[in-house]
PDB file of C-alpha atoms and ligand atoms in Angstrom:
ATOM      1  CA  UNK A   1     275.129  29.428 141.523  1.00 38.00           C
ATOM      2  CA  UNK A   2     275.274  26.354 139.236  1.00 44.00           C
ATOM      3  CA  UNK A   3     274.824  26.462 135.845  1.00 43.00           C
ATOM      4  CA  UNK A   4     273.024  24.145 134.293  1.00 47.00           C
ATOM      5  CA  UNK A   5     274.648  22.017 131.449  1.00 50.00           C
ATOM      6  CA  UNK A   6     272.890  24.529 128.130  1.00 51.00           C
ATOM      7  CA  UNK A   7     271.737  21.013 127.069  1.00 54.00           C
ATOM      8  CA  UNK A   8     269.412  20.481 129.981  1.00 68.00           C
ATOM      9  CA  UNK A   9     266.432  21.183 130.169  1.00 80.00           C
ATOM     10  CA  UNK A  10     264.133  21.649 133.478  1.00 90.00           C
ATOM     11  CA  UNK A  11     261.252  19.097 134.044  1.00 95.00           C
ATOM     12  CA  UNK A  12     257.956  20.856 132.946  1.00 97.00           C
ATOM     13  CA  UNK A  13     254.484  20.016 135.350  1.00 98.00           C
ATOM     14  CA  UNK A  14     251.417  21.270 134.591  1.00 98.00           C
ATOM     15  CA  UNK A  15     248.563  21.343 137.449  1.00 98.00           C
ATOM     16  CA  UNK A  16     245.384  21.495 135.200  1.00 97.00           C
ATOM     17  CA  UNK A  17     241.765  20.939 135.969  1.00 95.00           C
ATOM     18  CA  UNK A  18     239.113  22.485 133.916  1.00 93.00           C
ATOM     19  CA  UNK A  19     237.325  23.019 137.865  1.00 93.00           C
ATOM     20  CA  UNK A  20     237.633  26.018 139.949  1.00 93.00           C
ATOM     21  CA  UNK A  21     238.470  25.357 143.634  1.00 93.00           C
ATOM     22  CA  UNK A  22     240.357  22.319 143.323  1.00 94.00           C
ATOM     23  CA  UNK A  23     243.434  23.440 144.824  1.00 95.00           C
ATOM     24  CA  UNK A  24     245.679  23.947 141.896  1.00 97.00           C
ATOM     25  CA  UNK A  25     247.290  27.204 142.846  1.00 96.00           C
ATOM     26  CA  UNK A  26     247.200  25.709 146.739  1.00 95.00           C
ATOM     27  CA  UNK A  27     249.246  22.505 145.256  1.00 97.00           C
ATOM     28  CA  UNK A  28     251.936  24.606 142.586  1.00 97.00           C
ATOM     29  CA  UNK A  29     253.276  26.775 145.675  1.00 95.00           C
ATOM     30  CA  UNK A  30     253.035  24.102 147.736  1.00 95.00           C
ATOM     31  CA  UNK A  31     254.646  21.555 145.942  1.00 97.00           C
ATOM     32  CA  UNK A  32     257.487  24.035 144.508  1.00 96.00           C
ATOM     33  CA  UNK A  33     258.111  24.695 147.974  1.00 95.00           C
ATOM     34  CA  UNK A  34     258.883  21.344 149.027  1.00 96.00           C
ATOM     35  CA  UNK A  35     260.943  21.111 146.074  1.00 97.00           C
ATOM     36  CA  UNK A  36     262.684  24.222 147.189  1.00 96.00           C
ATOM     37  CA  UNK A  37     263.310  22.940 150.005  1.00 94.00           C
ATOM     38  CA  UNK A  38     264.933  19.639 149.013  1.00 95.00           C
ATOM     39  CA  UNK A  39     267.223  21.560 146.557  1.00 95.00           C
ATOM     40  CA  UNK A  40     265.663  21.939 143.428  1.00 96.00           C
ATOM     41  CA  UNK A  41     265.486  25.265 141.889  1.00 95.00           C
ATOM     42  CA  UNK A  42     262.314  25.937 140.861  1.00 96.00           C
ATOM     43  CA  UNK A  43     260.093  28.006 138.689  1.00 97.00           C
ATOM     44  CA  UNK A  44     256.679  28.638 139.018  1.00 97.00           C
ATOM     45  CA  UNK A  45     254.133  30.043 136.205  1.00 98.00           C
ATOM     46  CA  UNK A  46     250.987  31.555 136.853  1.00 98.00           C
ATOM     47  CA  UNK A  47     248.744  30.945 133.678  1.00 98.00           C
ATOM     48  CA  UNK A  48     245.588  32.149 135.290  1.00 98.00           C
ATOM     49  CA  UNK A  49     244.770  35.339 134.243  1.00 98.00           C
ATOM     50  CA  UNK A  50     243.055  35.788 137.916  1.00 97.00           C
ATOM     51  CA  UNK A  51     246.677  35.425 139.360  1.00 97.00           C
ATOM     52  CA  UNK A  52     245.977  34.106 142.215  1.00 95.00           C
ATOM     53  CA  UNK A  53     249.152  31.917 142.631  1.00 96.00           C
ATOM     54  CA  UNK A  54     250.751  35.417 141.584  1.00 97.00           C
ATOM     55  CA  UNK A  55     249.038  37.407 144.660  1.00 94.00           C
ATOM     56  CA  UNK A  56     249.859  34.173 146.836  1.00 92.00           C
ATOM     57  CA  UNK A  57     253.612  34.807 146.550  1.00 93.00           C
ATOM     58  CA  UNK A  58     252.801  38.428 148.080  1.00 92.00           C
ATOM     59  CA  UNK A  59     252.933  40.165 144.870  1.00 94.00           C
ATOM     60  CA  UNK A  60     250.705  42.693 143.857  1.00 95.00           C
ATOM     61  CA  UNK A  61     249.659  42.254 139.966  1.00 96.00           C
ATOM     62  CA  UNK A  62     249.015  45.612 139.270  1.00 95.00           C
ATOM     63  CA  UNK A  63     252.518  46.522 140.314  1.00 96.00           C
ATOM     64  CA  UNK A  64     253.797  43.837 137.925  1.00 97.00           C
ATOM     65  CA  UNK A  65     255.558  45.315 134.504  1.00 97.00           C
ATOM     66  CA  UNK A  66     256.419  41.698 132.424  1.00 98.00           C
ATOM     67  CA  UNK A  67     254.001  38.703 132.824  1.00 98.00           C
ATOM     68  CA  UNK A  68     253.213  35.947 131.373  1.00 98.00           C
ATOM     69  CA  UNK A  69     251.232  37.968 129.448  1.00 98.00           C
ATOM     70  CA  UNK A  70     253.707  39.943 126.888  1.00 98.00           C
ATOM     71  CA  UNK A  71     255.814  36.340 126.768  1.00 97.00           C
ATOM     72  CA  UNK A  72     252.644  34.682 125.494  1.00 98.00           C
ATOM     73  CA  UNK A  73     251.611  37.856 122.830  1.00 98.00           C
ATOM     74  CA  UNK A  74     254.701  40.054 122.543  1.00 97.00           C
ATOM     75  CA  UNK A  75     257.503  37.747 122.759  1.00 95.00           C
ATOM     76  CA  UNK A  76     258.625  38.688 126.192  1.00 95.00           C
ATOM     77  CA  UNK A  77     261.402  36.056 126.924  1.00 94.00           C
ATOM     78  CA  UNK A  78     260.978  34.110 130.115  1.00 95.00           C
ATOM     79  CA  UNK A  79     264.005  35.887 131.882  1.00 93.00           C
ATOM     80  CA  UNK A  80     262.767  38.959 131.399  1.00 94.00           C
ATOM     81  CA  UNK A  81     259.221  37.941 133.588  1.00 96.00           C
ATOM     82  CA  UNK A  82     260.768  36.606 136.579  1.00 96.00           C
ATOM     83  CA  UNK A  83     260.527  37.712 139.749  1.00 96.00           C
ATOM     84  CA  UNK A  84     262.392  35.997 142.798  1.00 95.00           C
ATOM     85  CA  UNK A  85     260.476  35.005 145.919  1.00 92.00           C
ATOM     86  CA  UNK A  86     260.734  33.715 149.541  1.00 85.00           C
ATOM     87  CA  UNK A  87     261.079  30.234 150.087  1.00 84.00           C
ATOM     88  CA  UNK A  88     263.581  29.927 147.067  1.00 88.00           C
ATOM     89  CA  UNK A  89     261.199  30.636 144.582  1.00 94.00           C
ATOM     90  CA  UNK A  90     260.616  32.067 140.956  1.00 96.00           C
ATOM     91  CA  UNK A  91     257.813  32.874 139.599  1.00 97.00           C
ATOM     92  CA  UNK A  92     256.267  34.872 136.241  1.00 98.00           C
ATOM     93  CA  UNK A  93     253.813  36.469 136.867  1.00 98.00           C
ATOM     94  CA  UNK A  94     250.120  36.505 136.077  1.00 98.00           C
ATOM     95  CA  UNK A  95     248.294  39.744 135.543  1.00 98.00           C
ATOM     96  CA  UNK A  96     243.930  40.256 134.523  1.00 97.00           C
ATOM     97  CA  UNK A  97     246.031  41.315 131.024  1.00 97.00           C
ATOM     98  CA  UNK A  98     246.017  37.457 130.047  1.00 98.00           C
ATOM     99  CA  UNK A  99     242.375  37.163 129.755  1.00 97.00           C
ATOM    100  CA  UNK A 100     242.580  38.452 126.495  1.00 97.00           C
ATOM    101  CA  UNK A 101     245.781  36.446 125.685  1.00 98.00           C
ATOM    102  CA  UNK A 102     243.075  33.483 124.179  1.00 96.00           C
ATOM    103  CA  UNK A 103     241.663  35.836 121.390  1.00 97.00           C
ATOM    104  CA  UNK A 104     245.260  37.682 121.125  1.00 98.00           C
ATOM    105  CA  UNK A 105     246.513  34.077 120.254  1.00 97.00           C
ATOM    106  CA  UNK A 106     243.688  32.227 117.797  1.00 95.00           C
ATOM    107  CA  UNK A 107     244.748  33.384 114.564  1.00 96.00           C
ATOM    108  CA  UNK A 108     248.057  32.997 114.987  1.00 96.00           C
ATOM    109  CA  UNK A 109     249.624  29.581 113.543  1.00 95.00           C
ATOM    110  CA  UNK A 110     251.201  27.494 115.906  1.00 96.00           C
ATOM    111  CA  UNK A 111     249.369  29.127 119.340  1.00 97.00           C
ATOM    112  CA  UNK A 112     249.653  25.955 121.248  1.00 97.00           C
ATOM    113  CA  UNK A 113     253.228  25.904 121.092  1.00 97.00           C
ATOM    114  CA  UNK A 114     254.348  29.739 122.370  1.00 97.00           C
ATOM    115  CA  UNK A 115     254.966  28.773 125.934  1.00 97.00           C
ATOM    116  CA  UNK A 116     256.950  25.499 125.212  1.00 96.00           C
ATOM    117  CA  UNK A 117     259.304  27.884 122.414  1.00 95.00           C
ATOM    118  CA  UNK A 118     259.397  30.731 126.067  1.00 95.00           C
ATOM    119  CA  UNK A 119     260.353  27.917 127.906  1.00 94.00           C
ATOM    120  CA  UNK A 120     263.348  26.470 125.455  1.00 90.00           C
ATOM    121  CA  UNK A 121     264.617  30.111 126.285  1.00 76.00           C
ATOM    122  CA  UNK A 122     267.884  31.827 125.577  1.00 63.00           C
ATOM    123  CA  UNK A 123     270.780  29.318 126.509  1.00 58.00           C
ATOM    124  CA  UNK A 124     273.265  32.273 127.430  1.00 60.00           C
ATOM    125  CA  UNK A 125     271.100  33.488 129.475  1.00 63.00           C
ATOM    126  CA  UNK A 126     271.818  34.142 133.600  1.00 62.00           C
ATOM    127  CA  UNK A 127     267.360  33.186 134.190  1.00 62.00           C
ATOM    128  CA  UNK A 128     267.353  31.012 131.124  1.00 75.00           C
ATOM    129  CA  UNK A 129     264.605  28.231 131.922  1.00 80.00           C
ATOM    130  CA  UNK A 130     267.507  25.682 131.685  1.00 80.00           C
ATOM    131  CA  UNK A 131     269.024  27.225 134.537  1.00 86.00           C
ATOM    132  CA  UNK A 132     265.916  25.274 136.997  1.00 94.00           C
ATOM    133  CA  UNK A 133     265.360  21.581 137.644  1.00 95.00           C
ATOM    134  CA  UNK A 134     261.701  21.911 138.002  1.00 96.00           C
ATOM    135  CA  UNK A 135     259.217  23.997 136.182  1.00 97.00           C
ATOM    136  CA  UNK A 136     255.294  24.245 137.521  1.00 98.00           C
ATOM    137  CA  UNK A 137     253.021  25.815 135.633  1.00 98.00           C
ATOM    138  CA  UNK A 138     249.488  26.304 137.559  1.00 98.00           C
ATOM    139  CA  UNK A 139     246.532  26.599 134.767  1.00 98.00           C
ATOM    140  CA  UNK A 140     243.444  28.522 134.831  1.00 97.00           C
ATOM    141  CA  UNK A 141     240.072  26.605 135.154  1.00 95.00           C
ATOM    142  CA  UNK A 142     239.151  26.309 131.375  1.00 93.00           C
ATOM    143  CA  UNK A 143     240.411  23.908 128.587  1.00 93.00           C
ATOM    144  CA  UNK A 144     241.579  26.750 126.023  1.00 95.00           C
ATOM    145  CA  UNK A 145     244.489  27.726 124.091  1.00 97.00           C
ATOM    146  CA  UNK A 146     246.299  28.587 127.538  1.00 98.00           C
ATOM    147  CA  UNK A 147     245.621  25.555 129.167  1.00 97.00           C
ATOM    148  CA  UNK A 148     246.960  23.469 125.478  1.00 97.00           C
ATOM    149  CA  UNK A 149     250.078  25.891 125.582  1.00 98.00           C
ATOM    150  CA  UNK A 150     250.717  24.310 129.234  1.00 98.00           C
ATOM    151  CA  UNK A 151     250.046  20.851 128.258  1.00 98.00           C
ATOM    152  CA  UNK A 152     252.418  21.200 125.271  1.00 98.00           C
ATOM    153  CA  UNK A 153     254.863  22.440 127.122  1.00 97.00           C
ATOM    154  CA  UNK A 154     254.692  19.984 129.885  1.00 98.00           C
ATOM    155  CA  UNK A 155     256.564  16.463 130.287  1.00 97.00           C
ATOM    156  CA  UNK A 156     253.702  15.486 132.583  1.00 97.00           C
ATOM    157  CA  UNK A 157     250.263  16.456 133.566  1.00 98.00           C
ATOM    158  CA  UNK A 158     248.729  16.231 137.373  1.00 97.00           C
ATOM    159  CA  UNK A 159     245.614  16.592 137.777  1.00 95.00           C
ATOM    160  CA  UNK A 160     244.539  18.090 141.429  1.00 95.00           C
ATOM    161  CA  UNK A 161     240.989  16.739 142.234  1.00 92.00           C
ATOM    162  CA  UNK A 162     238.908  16.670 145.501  1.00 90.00           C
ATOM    163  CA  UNK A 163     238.166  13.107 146.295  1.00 80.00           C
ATOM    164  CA  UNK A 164     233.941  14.142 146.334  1.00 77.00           C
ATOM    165  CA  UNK A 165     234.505  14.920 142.790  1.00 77.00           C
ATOM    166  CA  UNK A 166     236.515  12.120 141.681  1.00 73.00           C
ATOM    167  CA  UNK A 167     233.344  10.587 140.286  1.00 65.00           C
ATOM    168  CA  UNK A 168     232.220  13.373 138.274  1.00 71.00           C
ATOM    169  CA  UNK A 169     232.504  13.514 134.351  1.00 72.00           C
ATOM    170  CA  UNK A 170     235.128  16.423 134.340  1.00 79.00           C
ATOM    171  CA  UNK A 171     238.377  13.699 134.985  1.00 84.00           C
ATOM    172  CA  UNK A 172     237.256  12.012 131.817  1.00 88.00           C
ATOM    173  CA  UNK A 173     236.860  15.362 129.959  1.00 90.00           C
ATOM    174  CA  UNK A 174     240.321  16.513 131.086  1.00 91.00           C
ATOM    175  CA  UNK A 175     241.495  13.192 130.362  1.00 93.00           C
ATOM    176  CA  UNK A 176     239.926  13.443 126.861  1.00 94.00           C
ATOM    177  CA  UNK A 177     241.680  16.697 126.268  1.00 94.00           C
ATOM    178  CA  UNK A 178     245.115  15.323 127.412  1.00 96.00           C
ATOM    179  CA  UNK A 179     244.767  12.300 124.759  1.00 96.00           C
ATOM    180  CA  UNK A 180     244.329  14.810 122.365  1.00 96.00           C
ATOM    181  CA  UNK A 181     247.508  16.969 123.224  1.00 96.00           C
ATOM    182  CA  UNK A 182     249.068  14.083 122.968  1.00 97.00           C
ATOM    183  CA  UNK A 183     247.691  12.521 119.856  1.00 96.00           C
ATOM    184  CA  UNK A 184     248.410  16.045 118.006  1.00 96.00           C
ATOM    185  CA  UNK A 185     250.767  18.489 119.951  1.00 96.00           C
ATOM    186  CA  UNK A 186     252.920  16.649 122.285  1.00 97.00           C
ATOM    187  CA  UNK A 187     253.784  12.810 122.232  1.00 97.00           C
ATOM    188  CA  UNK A 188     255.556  13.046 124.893  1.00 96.00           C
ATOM    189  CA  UNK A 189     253.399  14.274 127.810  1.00 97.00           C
ATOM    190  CA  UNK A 190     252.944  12.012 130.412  1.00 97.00           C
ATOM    191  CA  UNK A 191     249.637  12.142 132.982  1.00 96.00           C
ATOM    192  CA  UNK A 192     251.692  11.679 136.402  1.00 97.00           C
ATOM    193  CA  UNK A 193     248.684  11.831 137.948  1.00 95.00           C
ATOM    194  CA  UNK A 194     245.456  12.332 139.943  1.00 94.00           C
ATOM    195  CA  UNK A 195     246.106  14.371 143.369  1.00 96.00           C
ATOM    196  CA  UNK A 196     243.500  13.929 145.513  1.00 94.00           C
ATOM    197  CA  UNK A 197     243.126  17.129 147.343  1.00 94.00           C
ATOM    198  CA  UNK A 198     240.938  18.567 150.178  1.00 92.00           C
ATOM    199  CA  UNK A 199     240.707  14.652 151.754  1.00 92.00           C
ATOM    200  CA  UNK A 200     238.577  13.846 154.333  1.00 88.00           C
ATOM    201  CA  UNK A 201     239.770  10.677 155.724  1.00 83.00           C
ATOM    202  CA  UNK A 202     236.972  10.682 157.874  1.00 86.00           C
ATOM    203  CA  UNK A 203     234.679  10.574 154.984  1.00 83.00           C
ATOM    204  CA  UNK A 204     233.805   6.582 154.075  1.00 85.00           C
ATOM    205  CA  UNK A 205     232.489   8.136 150.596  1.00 83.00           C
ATOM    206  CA  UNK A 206     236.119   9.906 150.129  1.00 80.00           C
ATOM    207  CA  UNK A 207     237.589   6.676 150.856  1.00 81.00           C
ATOM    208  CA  UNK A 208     236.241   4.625 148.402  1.00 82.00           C
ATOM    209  CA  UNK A 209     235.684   6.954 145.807  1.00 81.00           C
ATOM    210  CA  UNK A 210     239.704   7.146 146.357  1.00 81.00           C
ATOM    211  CA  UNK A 211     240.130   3.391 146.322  1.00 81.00           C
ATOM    212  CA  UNK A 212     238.135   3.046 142.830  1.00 82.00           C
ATOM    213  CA  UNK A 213     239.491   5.967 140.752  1.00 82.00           C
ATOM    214  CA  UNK A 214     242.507   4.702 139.406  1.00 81.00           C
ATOM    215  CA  UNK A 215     241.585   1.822 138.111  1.00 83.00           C
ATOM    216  CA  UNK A 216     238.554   3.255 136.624  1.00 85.00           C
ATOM    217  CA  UNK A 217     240.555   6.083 134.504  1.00 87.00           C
ATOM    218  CA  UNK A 218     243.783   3.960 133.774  1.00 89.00           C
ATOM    219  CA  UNK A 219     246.440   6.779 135.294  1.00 91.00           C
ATOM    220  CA  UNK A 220     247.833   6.957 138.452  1.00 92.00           C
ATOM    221  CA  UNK A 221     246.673   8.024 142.253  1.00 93.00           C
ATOM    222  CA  UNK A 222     249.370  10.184 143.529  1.00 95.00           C
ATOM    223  CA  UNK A 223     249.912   9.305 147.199  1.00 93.00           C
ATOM    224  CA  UNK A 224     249.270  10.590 150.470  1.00 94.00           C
ATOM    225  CA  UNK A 225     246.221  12.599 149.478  1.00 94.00           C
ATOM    226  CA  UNK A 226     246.263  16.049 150.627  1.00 95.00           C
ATOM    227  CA  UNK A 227     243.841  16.481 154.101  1.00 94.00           C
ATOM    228  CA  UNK A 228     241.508  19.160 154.416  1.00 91.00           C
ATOM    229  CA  UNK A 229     242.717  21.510 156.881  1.00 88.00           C
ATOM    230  CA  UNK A 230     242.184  25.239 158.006  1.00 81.00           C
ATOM    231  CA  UNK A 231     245.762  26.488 157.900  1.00 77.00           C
ATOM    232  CA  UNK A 232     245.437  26.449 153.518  1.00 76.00           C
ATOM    233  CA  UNK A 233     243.382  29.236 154.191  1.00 71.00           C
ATOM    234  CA  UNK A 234     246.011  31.404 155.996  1.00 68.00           C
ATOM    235  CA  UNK A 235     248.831  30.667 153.727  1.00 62.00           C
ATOM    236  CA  UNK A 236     248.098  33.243 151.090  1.00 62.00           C
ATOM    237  CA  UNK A 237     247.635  36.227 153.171  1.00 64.00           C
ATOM    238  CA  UNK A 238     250.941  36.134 154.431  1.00 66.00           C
ATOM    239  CA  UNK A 239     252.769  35.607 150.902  1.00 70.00           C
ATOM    240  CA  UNK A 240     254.000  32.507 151.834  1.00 73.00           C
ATOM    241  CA  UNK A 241     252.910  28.695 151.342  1.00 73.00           C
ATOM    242  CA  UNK A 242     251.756  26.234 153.712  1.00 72.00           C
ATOM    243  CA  UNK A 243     254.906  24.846 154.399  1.00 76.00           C
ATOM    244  CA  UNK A 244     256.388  27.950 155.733  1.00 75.00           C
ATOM    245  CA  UNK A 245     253.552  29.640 157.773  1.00 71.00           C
ATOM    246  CA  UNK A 246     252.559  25.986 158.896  1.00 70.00           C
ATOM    247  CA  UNK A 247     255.546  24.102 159.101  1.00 73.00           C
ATOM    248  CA  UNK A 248     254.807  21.069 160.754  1.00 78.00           C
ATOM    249  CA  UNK A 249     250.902  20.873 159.602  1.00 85.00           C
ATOM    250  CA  UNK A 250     249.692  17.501 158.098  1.00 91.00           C
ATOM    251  CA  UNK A 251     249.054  19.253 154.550  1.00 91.00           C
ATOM    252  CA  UNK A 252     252.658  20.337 154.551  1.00 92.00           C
ATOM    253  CA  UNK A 253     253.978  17.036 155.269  1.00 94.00           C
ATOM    254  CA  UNK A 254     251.966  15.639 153.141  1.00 96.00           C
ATOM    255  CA  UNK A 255     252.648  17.708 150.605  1.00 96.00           C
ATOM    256  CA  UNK A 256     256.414  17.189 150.757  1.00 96.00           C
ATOM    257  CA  UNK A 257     255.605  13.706 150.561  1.00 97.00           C
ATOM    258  CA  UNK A 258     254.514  13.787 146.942  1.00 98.00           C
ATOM    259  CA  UNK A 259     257.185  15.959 146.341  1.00 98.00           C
ATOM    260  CA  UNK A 260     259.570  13.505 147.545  1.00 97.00           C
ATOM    261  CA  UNK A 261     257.764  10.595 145.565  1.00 97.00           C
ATOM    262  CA  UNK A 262     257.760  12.938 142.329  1.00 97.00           C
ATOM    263  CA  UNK A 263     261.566  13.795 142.807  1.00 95.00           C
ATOM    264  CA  UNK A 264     262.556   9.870 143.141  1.00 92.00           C
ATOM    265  CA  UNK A 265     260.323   8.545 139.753  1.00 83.00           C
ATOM    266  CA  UNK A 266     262.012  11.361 137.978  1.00 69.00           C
TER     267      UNK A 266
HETATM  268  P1  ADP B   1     242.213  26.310 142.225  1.00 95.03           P
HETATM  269  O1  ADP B   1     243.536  26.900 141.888  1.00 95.03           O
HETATM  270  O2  ADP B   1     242.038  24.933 141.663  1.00 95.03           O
HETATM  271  O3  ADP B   1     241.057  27.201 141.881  1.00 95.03           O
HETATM  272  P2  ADP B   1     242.923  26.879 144.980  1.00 95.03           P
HETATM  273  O4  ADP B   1     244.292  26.325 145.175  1.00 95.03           O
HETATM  274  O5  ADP B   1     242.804  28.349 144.771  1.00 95.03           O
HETATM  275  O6  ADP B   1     242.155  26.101 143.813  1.00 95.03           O
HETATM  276  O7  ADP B   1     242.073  26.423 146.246  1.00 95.03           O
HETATM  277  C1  ADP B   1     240.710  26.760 146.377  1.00 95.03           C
HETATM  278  C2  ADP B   1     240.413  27.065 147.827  1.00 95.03           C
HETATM  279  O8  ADP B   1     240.598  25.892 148.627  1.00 95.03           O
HETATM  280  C3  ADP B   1     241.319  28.119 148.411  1.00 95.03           C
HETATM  281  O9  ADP B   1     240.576  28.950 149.251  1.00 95.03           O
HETATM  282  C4  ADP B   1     242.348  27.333 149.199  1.00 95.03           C
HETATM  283  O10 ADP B   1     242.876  28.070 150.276  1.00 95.03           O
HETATM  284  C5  ADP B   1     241.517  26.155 149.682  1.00 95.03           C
HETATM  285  N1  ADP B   1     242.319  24.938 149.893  1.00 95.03           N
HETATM  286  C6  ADP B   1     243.203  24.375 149.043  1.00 95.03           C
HETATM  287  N2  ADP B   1     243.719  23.239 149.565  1.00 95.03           N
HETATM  288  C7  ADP B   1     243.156  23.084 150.777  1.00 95.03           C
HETATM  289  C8  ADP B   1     243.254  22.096 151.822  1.00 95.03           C
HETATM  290  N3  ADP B   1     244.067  21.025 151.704  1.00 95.03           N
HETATM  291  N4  ADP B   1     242.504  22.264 152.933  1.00 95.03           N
HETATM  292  C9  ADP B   1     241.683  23.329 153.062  1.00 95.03           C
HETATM  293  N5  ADP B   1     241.538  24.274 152.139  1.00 95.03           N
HETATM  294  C10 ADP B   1     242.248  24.171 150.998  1.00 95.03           C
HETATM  295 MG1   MG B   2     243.950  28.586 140.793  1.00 95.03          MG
END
């Protein structure tokens, strides 16, 4: 295994929608596996105290001993939370622990910043964070202290929306909140983009809500859009993400296009 340089540093995404349902979880395994599978070693962080991306990579939260939970409130480094999965990938875990991590986390000074210190990790270290290329860290559906401590950690922000909901207030809201991160916790964060998820080409309403949306919020459509199709719903039974247990399925490839298109702007 490669070291990485201790001066590098992994690129840091966070998937964040205030919305349940949008297909956050379905886009941060599926999108870390396509990097996976172009090379890139890849972390994944469950910040949703329902853990579902956690259950998707076939493991059982309740059989979990370091999450994300005791690196947030007990100082837990990174390295010690990891756990390796198939398809090439890590992941820290989520547990139901973290959805008291909020109030845990209010009083204390400097709350927004505890994942982006986790993340700067021990250099020496054999799982330091600088030993990946590619960090994704899938939020929970809320705009609280979690979701800040992933948007201050992040270089860039993508936003996974359903193309029936492009229209709706919640972009701007999210958008709102990511002007403030910047404005106050971190200069540096980038919004890389709307994903348009759940796409029904058939749909003349997707369509043109697609065509509009960029040029009504100022930021960037992320391209293909990600179809609607049945075999998402298998994925996470298995353990596994769509572009394993449905190899050749149009949300796979699609998928792996962004993924390509990400890797080649960064
Ligand atoms: P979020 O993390 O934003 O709550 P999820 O990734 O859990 O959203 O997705 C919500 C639901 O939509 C899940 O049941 C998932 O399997 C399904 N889903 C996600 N993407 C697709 C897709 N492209 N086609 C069909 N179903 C999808
Ligand atoms: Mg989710």
């Amino acid at each position: 295994v490669r070291r990485a340089p201790k001066d590098r540093r992994p690129s840091v995404l966070a998937l964040a929608n205030q919305k349940g349902g949008v297909a956050k979880t379905t886009s941060v395994a599926s999108l870390g596996a396509a990097f996976a599978e172009q090379g890139r070693r890849v972390l994944l962080i469950d910040l949703d105290p329902q853990a579902c991306l956690t259950f998707s990579l076939g493991i059982d939260p309740d059989t979990v001993e370091t999450s994300i939970h005791e690196v947030l409130t007990q100082g837990a480094s990174i390295a010690d939370a990891v756990l390796h999965c198939d398809e090439g990938l890590d992941l820290v875990p989520s547990t139901i622990d973290l959805a008291g991590a909020e109030a845990i986390l209010l009083p204390r000074p400097g709350r927004e910043y505890v994942l982006r210190t986790a993340l700067e990790g021990a250099p020496d270290d054999e799982a330091s964070p600088a030993a990946y290329d590619i960090v994704l860290i899938d939020c929970s559906p809320s705009l609280g202290v979690l979701t800040l401590n992933a948007l201050t950690a992040a270089d860039g922000v993508i936003v996974p929306m359903p193309a029936e909901m492009l229209g709706h207030r919640g972009v701007g809201q999210l958008l709102d909140t990511v002007a403030d991160v910047q404005r106050i916790l971190n200069r540096d964060l980038e919004v890389v983009g709307i994903l348009p998820t759940l796409y029904d080409g058939r749909s003349r309403h997707a369509r043109e809500v697609l065509a509009d949306v960029g040029e009504r919020y100022g930021v960037p459509v992320l391209d293909p859009p990600i179809p609607k199709t049945i075999r998402f719903a298998e994925a996470p039974a298995v353990g596994r993400s769509i572009l394993s247990t449905a190899r050749t399925s149009k949300g796979a490839a699609a998928y792996r296009e962004v993924a390509a298109a990400l890797l080649k702007r960064a």
